[in-house]
Amino acid sequence: MTTTATTTTRTAGSGLAALLGFGVAATTAASAATMIVAATGHAAGVSLDVGGAPIPVSGFGVLTSVFSLVGVILAAVLARTARHPRRAFVRTTVVLTVLSLIPDVIVDAAPGTRALLMLTHLVAAAIVIPVVARRLPA
């Protein structure tokens, strides 16, 4: 009888480096998508004025990047500390996405602007959350 050693190797799509790489890629895609949504809305006549001051289209991308990267860092922490990182990440980020809509509802802006702001939050979440969640252990 012959005994062979079993080794476990990580695939190219696993690990912290892959999580961060895919997270940064998703962040970039989400930032571009929110700027496209904002620019398209503005071109269709939706005001980007909030509280009497306009939000630049690039501002959508910058804020999307900042908060998406916070989500990627959250995923990295959960990957090391949570018993079920994927489930914890998805639940947490869905709750945070819903909470992020509250300021959009109460902000001093036209109804169309409010809707556009909420849409950009949902677009970013729809891009980042699944990409990052797939890189986390179930």
Tab-separated table of N, CA and C in Angstrom, residues 10-125:
chain	number	residue	atom	x	y	z
A	10	ARG	N	-3.616	27.223	-2.846
A	10	ARG	CA	-4.601	28.254	-3.129
A	10	ARG	C	-4.601	28.522	-4.625
A	11	THR	N	-5.777	28.743	-5.135
A	11	THR	CA	-5.878	29.078	-6.546
A	11	THR	C	-5.607	30.557	-6.726
A	12	ALA	N	-5.421	30.949	-7.957
A	12	ALA	CA	-5.120	32.352	-8.237
A	12	ALA	C	-6.267	33.266	-7.811
A	13	GLY	N	-7.473	32.740	-7.701
A	13	GLY	CA	-8.617	33.562	-7.354
A	13	GLY	C	-8.927	33.585	-5.876
A	14	SER	N	-8.037	33.112	-5.032
A	14	SER	CA	-8.324	33.102	-3.608
A	14	SER	C	-7.277	33.887	-2.849
A	15	GLY	N	-7.533	34.109	-1.594
A	15	GLY	CA	-6.571	34.785	-0.740
A	15	GLY	C	-6.805	36.274	-0.637
A	16	LEU	N	-6.090	36.858	0.281
A	16	LEU	CA	-6.226	38.280	0.559
A	16	LEU	C	-5.836	39.138	-0.642
A	17	ALA	N	-4.764	38.760	-1.324
A	17	ALA	CA	-4.326	39.555	-2.482
A	17	ALA	C	-5.394	39.578	-3.565
A	18	ALA	N	-6.027	38.433	-3.802
A	18	ALA	CA	-7.088	38.382	-4.806
A	18	ALA	C	-8.296	39.199	-4.354
A	19	LEU	N	-8.622	39.090	-3.080
A	19	LEU	CA	-9.741	39.873	-2.536
A	19	LEU	C	-9.490	41.360	-2.764
A	20	LEU	N	-8.298	41.812	-2.426
A	20	LEU	CA	-7.973	43.225	-2.590
A	20	LEU	C	-7.936	43.620	-4.068
A	21	GLY	N	-7.359	42.773	-4.895
A	21	GLY	CA	-7.286	43.077	-6.321
A	21	GLY	C	-8.659	43.176	-6.961
A	22	PHE	N	-9.505	42.189	-6.692
A	22	PHE	CA	-10.856	42.225	-7.242
A	22	PHE	C	-11.663	43.364	-6.623
A	23	GLY	N	-11.405	43.647	-5.340
A	23	GLY	CA	-12.096	44.751	-4.682
A	23	GLY	C	-11.754	46.094	-5.305
A	24	VAL	N	-10.479	46.299	-5.603
A	24	VAL	CA	-10.057	47.544	-6.251
A	24	VAL	C	-10.638	47.627	-7.666
A	25	ALA	N	-10.655	46.517	-8.377
A	25	ALA	CA	-11.243	46.514	-9.729
A	25	ALA	C	-12.738	46.832	-9.672
A	26	ALA	N	-13.444	46.239	-8.715
A	26	ALA	CA	-14.873	46.513	-8.565
A	26	ALA	C	-15.101	47.966	-8.165
A	27	THR	N	-14.230	48.490	-7.318
A	27	THR	CA	-14.324	49.895	-6.915
A	27	THR	C	-14.171	50.811	-8.119
A	28	THR	N	-13.209	50.505	-8.966
A	28	THR	CA	-12.982	51.304	-10.169
A	28	THR	C	-14.203	51.253	-11.087
A	29	ALA	N	-14.738	50.051	-11.282
A	29	ALA	CA	-15.922	49.901	-12.129
A	29	ALA	C	-17.125	50.634	-11.536
A	30	ALA	N	-17.314	50.524	-10.235
A	30	ALA	CA	-18.444	51.188	-9.583
A	30	ALA	C	-18.304	52.705	-9.658
A	31	SER	N	-17.095	53.201	-9.489
A	31	SER	CA	-16.866	54.644	-9.577
A	31	SER	C	-17.194	55.163	-10.973
A	32	ALA	N	-16.733	54.447	-11.967
A	32	ALA	CA	-17.050	54.835	-13.345
A	32	ALA	C	-18.552	54.762	-13.595
A	33	ALA	N	-19.182	53.714	-13.104
A	33	ALA	CA	-20.627	53.542	-13.320
A	33	ALA	C	-21.428	54.658	-12.660
A	34	THR	N	-21.053	55.043	-11.435
A	34	THR	CA	-21.811	56.111	-10.781
A	34	THR	C	-21.611	57.460	-11.475
A	35	MET	N	-20.429	57.682	-12.014
A	35	MET	CA	-20.216	58.920	-12.767
A	35	MET	C	-21.031	58.910	-14.058
A	36	ILE	N	-21.132	57.750	-14.705
A	36	ILE	CA	-21.937	57.642	-15.923
A	36	ILE	C	-23.416	57.865	-15.595
A	37	VAL	N	-23.884	57.271	-14.501
A	37	VAL	CA	-25.280	57.461	-14.098
A	37	VAL	C	-25.535	58.937	-13.804
A	38	ALA	N	-24.643	59.567	-13.054
A	38	ALA	CA	-24.810	60.984	-12.719
A	38	ALA	C	-24.778	61.853	-13.973
A	39	ALA	N	-23.833	61.602	-14.862
A	39	ALA	CA	-23.725	62.394	-16.091
A	39	ALA	C	-24.937	62.190	-16.988
A	40	THR	N	-25.406	60.951	-17.062
A	40	THR	CA	-26.584	60.656	-17.878
A	40	THR	C	-27.829	61.338	-17.292
A	41	GLY	N	-27.969	61.254	-15.982
A	41	GLY	CA	-29.090	61.929	-15.334
A	41	GLY	C	-29.046	63.420	-15.553
A	42	HIS	N	-27.865	64.001	-15.397
A	42	HIS	CA	-27.711	65.437	-15.597
A	42	HIS	C	-28.023	65.813	-17.044
A	43	ALA	N	-27.550	65.006	-17.991
A	43	ALA	CA	-27.830	65.271	-19.408
A	43	ALA	C	-29.323	65.157	-19.716
A	44	ALA	N	-30.024	64.332	-18.936
A	44	ALA	CA	-31.471	64.173	-19.123
A	44	ALA	C	-32.265	65.250	-18.394
A	45	GLY	N	-31.560	66.157	-17.725
A	45	GLY	CA	-32.237	67.272	-17.078
A	45	GLY	C	-32.386	67.179	-15.573
A	46	VAL	N	-31.807	66.155	-14.959
A	46	VAL	CA	-31.862	66.031	-13.501
A	46	VAL	C	-30.777	66.924	-12.905
A	47	SER	N	-31.185	67.754	-11.981
A	47	SER	CA	-30.234	68.650	-11.322
A	47	SER	C	-29.305	67.859	-10.405
A	48	LEU	N	-28.080	68.284	-10.342
A	48	LEU	CA	-27.125	67.695	-9.409
A	48	LEU	C	-26.898	68.621	-8.217
A	49	ASP	N	-27.816	69.574	-8.027
A	49	ASP	CA	-27.706	70.512	-6.916
A	49	ASP	C	-28.265	69.900	-5.637
A	50	VAL	N	-27.464	69.960	-4.590
A	50	VAL	CA	-27.872	69.504	-3.273
A	50	VAL	C	-27.599	70.646	-2.307
A	51	GLY	N	-28.633	71.085	-1.618
A	51	GLY	CA	-28.479	72.203	-0.694
A	51	GLY	C	-28.063	73.478	-1.387
A	52	GLY	N	-28.418	73.632	-2.654
A	52	GLY	CA	-28.099	74.837	-3.406
A	52	GLY	C	-26.741	74.821	-4.080
A	53	ALA	N	-25.974	73.770	-3.886
A	53	ALA	CA	-24.646	73.680	-4.510
A	53	ALA	C	-24.584	72.433	-5.392
A	54	PRO	N	-23.991	72.570	-6.569
A	54	PRO	CA	-23.921	71.410	-7.466
A	54	PRO	C	-22.868	70.390	-7.016
A	55	ILE	N	-23.196	69.128	-7.212
A	55	ILE	CA	-22.226	68.057	-6.997
A	55	ILE	C	-21.552	67.811	-8.339
A	56	PRO	N	-20.247	67.913	-8.418
A	56	PRO	CA	-19.587	67.609	-9.696
A	56	PRO	C	-19.693	66.114	-9.995
A	57	VAL	N	-19.764	65.777	-11.251
A	57	VAL	CA	-19.859	64.367	-11.645
A	57	VAL	C	-18.692	63.578	-11.069
A	58	SER	N	-17.515	64.170	-11.050
A	58	SER	CA	-16.353	63.471	-10.488
A	58	SER	C	-16.532	63.187	-8.996
A	59	GLY	N	-17.321	63.991	-8.315
A	59	GLY	CA	-17.586	63.770	-6.903
A	59	GLY	C	-18.278	62.443	-6.642
A	60	PHE	N	-19.113	62.028	-7.579
A	60	PHE	CA	-19.767	60.725	-7.448
A	60	PHE	C	-18.720	59.614	-7.467
A	61	GLY	N	-17.771	59.736	-8.370
A	61	GLY	CA	-16.714	58.728	-8.468
A	61	GLY	C	-15.810	58.702	-7.254
A	62	VAL	N	-15.471	59.872	-6.751
A	62	VAL	CA	-14.577	59.949	-5.590
A	62	VAL	C	-15.242	59.324	-4.367
A	63	LEU	N	-16.477	59.714	-4.087
A	63	LEU	CA	-17.156	59.167	-2.913
A	63	LEU	C	-17.433	57.675	-3.061
A	64	THR	N	-17.746	57.250	-4.276
A	64	THR	CA	-17.925	55.816	-4.511
A	64	THR	C	-16.629	55.075	-4.212
A	65	SER	N	-15.510	55.619	-4.659
A	65	SER	CA	-14.209	54.984	-4.398
A	65	SER	C	-13.929	54.883	-2.904
A	66	VAL	N	-14.128	55.965	-2.200
A	66	VAL	CA	-13.829	55.986	-0.766
A	66	VAL	C	-14.656	54.931	-0.033
A	67	PHE	N	-15.963	54.950	-0.235
A	67	PHE	CA	-16.810	54.035	0.527
A	67	PHE	C	-16.707	52.592	0.037
A	68	SER	N	-16.421	52.395	-1.233
A	68	SER	CA	-16.205	51.033	-1.724
A	68	SER	C	-14.926	50.444	-1.141
A	69	LEU	N	-13.885	51.255	-1.049
A	69	LEU	CA	-12.643	50.766	-0.459
A	69	LEU	C	-12.814	50.468	1.030
A	70	VAL	N	-13.653	51.245	1.704
A	70	VAL	CA	-13.982	50.917	3.095
A	70	VAL	C	-14.638	49.535	3.140
A	71	GLY	N	-15.503	49.250	2.180
A	71	GLY	CA	-16.132	47.931	2.102
A	71	GLY	C	-15.131	46.819	1.842
A	72	VAL	N	-14.152	47.075	1.005
A	72	VAL	CA	-13.115	46.075	0.730
A	72	VAL	C	-12.295	45.809	1.986
A	73	ILE	N	-11.983	46.860	2.719
A	73	ILE	CA	-11.252	46.681	3.986
A	73	ILE	C	-12.105	45.899	4.977
A	74	LEU	N	-13.390	46.212	5.035
A	74	LEU	CA	-14.312	45.458	5.887
A	74	LEU	C	-14.279	43.975	5.509
A	75	ALA	N	-14.295	43.679	4.221
A	75	ALA	CA	-14.255	42.294	3.762
A	75	ALA	C	-12.961	41.608	4.201
A	76	ALA	N	-11.842	42.313	4.111
A	76	ALA	CA	-10.561	41.735	4.530
A	76	ALA	C	-10.562	41.431	6.028
A	77	VAL	N	-11.137	42.316	6.807
A	77	VAL	CA	-11.223	42.083	8.254
A	77	VAL	C	-12.132	40.897	8.546
A	78	LEU	N	-13.277	40.858	7.892
A	78	LEU	CA	-14.214	39.750	8.107
A	78	LEU	C	-13.624	38.415	7.653
A	79	ALA	N	-12.815	38.449	6.597
A	79	ALA	CA	-12.185	37.214	6.110
A	79	ALA	C	-11.295	36.603	7.183
A	80	ARG	N	-10.741	37.432	8.031
A	80	ARG	CA	-9.840	36.950	9.082
A	80	ARG	C	-10.542	36.700	10.413
A	81	THR	N	-11.702	37.337	10.626
A	81	THR	CA	-12.294	37.285	11.960
A	81	THR	C	-13.669	36.617	12.039
A	82	ALA	N	-14.417	36.608	10.963
A	82	ALA	CA	-15.789	36.098	11.029
A	82	ALA	C	-15.827	34.589	10.780
A	83	ARG	N	-16.771	33.950	11.407
A	83	ARG	CA	-16.951	32.511	11.194
A	83	ARG	C	-17.452	32.235	9.775
A	84	HIS	N	-18.329	33.086	9.286
A	84	HIS	CA	-18.872	32.981	7.928
A	84	HIS	C	-18.684	34.342	7.243
A	85	PRO	N	-17.489	34.594	6.724
A	85	PRO	CA	-17.171	35.934	6.199
A	85	PRO	C	-18.106	36.419	5.091
A	86	ARG	N	-18.438	35.548	4.159
A	86	ARG	CA	-19.291	35.980	3.044
A	86	ARG	C	-20.655	36.430	3.552
A	87	ARG	N	-21.256	35.618	4.383
A	87	ARG	CA	-22.585	35.949	4.912
A	87	ARG	C	-22.522	37.242	5.729
A	88	ALA	N	-21.504	37.379	6.563
A	88	ALA	CA	-21.363	38.589	7.376
A	88	ALA	C	-21.165	39.820	6.497
A	89	PHE	N	-20.355	39.678	5.454
A	89	PHE	CA	-20.097	40.801	4.552
A	89	PHE	C	-21.369	41.214	3.827
A	90	VAL	N	-22.067	40.252	3.257
A	90	VAL	CA	-23.275	40.584	2.490
A	90	VAL	C	-24.321	41.225	3.402
A	91	ARG	N	-24.560	40.634	4.548
A	91	ARG	CA	-25.554	41.208	5.466
A	91	ARG	C	-25.174	42.620	5.889
A	92	THR	N	-23.929	42.796	6.237
A	92	THR	CA	-23.476	44.117	6.697
A	92	THR	C	-23.568	45.152	5.587
A	93	THR	N	-23.111	44.807	4.404
A	93	THR	CA	-23.095	45.792	3.319
A	93	THR	C	-24.498	46.092	2.793
A	94	VAL	N	-25.387	45.123	2.840
A	94	VAL	CA	-26.771	45.407	2.436
A	94	VAL	C	-27.408	46.384	3.425
A	95	VAL	N	-27.186	46.154	4.711
A	95	VAL	CA	-27.716	47.084	5.726
A	95	VAL	C	-27.101	48.470	5.539
A	96	LEU	N	-25.794	48.533	5.321
A	96	LEU	CA	-25.145	49.827	5.119
A	96	LEU	C	-25.651	50.523	3.856
A	97	THR	N	-25.932	49.758	2.815
A	97	THR	CA	-26.473	50.347	1.586
A	97	THR	C	-27.846	50.953	1.860
A	98	VAL	N	-28.694	50.221	2.563
A	98	VAL	CA	-30.022	50.751	2.903
A	98	VAL	C	-29.879	52.016	3.749
A	99	LEU	N	-28.991	51.979	4.729
A	99	LEU	CA	-28.768	53.161	5.564
A	99	LEU	C	-28.233	54.341	4.756
A	100	SER	N	-27.465	54.064	3.713
A	100	SER	CA	-26.907	55.139	2.894
A	100	SER	C	-27.983	55.872	2.098
A	101	LEU	N	-29.149	55.266	1.968
A	101	LEU	CA	-30.244	55.905	1.235
A	101	LEU	C	-30.969	56.946	2.090
A	102	ILE	N	-30.862	56.847	3.398
A	102	ILE	CA	-31.589	57.764	4.287
A	102	ILE	C	-31.209	59.227	4.043
A	103	PRO	N	-29.916	59.575	3.983
A	103	PRO	CA	-29.590	60.979	3.698
A	103	PRO	C	-30.129	61.449	2.350
A	104	ASP	N	-30.185	60.543	1.373
A	104	ASP	CA	-30.707	60.914	0.056
A	104	ASP	C	-32.189	61.265	0.119
A	105	VAL	N	-32.907	60.627	1.009
A	105	VAL	CA	-34.339	60.883	1.148
A	105	VAL	C	-34.585	62.238	1.809
A	106	ILE	N	-33.737	62.622	2.747
A	106	ILE	CA	-33.995	63.834	3.521
A	106	ILE	C	-33.186	65.053	3.069
A	107	VAL	N	-32.310	64.872	2.102
A	107	VAL	CA	-31.452	65.968	1.650
A	107	VAL	C	-32.294	67.074	0.984
A	108	ASP	N	-31.786	68.297	1.059
A	108	ASP	CA	-32.437	69.441	0.430
A	108	ASP	C	-32.128	69.421	-1.066
A	109	ALA	N	-32.969	68.694	-1.801
A	109	ALA	CA	-32.773	68.557	-3.246
A	109	ALA	C	-34.117	68.225	-3.895
A	110	ALA	N	-34.161	68.409	-5.186
A	110	ALA	CA	-35.373	68.080	-5.950
A	110	ALA	C	-35.607	66.568	-5.909
A	111	PRO	N	-36.854	66.142	-6.066
A	111	PRO	CA	-37.148	64.697	-6.044
A	111	PRO	C	-36.337	63.902	-7.070
A	112	GLY	N	-36.143	64.437	-8.248
A	112	GLY	CA	-35.343	63.746	-9.262
A	112	GLY	C	-33.901	63.589	-8.845
A	113	THR	N	-33.384	64.596	-8.175
A	113	THR	CA	-32.006	64.543	-7.673
A	113	THR	C	-31.886	63.478	-6.591
A	114	ARG	N	-32.862	63.448	-5.703
A	114	ARG	CA	-32.867	62.422	-4.655
A	114	ARG	C	-32.878	61.024	-5.264
A	115	ALA	N	-33.725	60.844	-6.251
A	115	ALA	CA	-33.808	59.525	-6.912
A	115	ALA	C	-32.485	59.174	-7.578
A	116	LEU	N	-31.860	60.150	-8.209
A	116	LEU	CA	-30.572	59.903	-8.868
A	116	LEU	C	-29.502	59.545	-7.843
A	117	LEU	N	-29.481	60.234	-6.724
A	117	LEU	CA	-28.517	59.911	-5.668
A	117	LEU	C	-28.717	58.481	-5.172
A	118	MET	N	-29.970	58.111	-4.942
A	118	MET	CA	-30.246	56.745	-4.478
A	118	MET	C	-29.841	55.721	-5.532
A	119	LEU	N	-30.106	56.026	-6.792
A	119	LEU	CA	-29.726	55.111	-7.867
A	119	LEU	C	-28.220	54.890	-7.899
A	120	THR	N	-27.441	55.948	-7.693
A	120	THR	CA	-25.982	55.768	-7.725
A	120	THR	C	-25.520	54.875	-6.580
A	121	HIS	N	-26.157	54.981	-5.414
A	121	HIS	CA	-25.791	54.102	-4.294
A	121	HIS	C	-26.094	52.648	-4.640
A	122	LEU	N	-27.245	52.427	-5.244
A	122	LEU	CA	-27.641	51.055	-5.580
A	122	LEU	C	-26.776	50.468	-6.695
A	123	VAL	N	-26.408	51.302	-7.653
A	123	VAL	CA	-25.528	50.842	-8.738
A	123	VAL	C	-24.172	50.433	-8.180
A	124	ALA	N	-23.608	51.265	-7.332
A	124	ALA	CA	-22.307	50.945	-6.746
A	124	ALA	C	-22.381	49.656	-5.938
A	125	ALA	N	-23.417	49.524	-5.119
A	125	ALA	CA	-23.567	48.316	-4.297
A	125	ALA	C	-23.753	47.079	-5.168
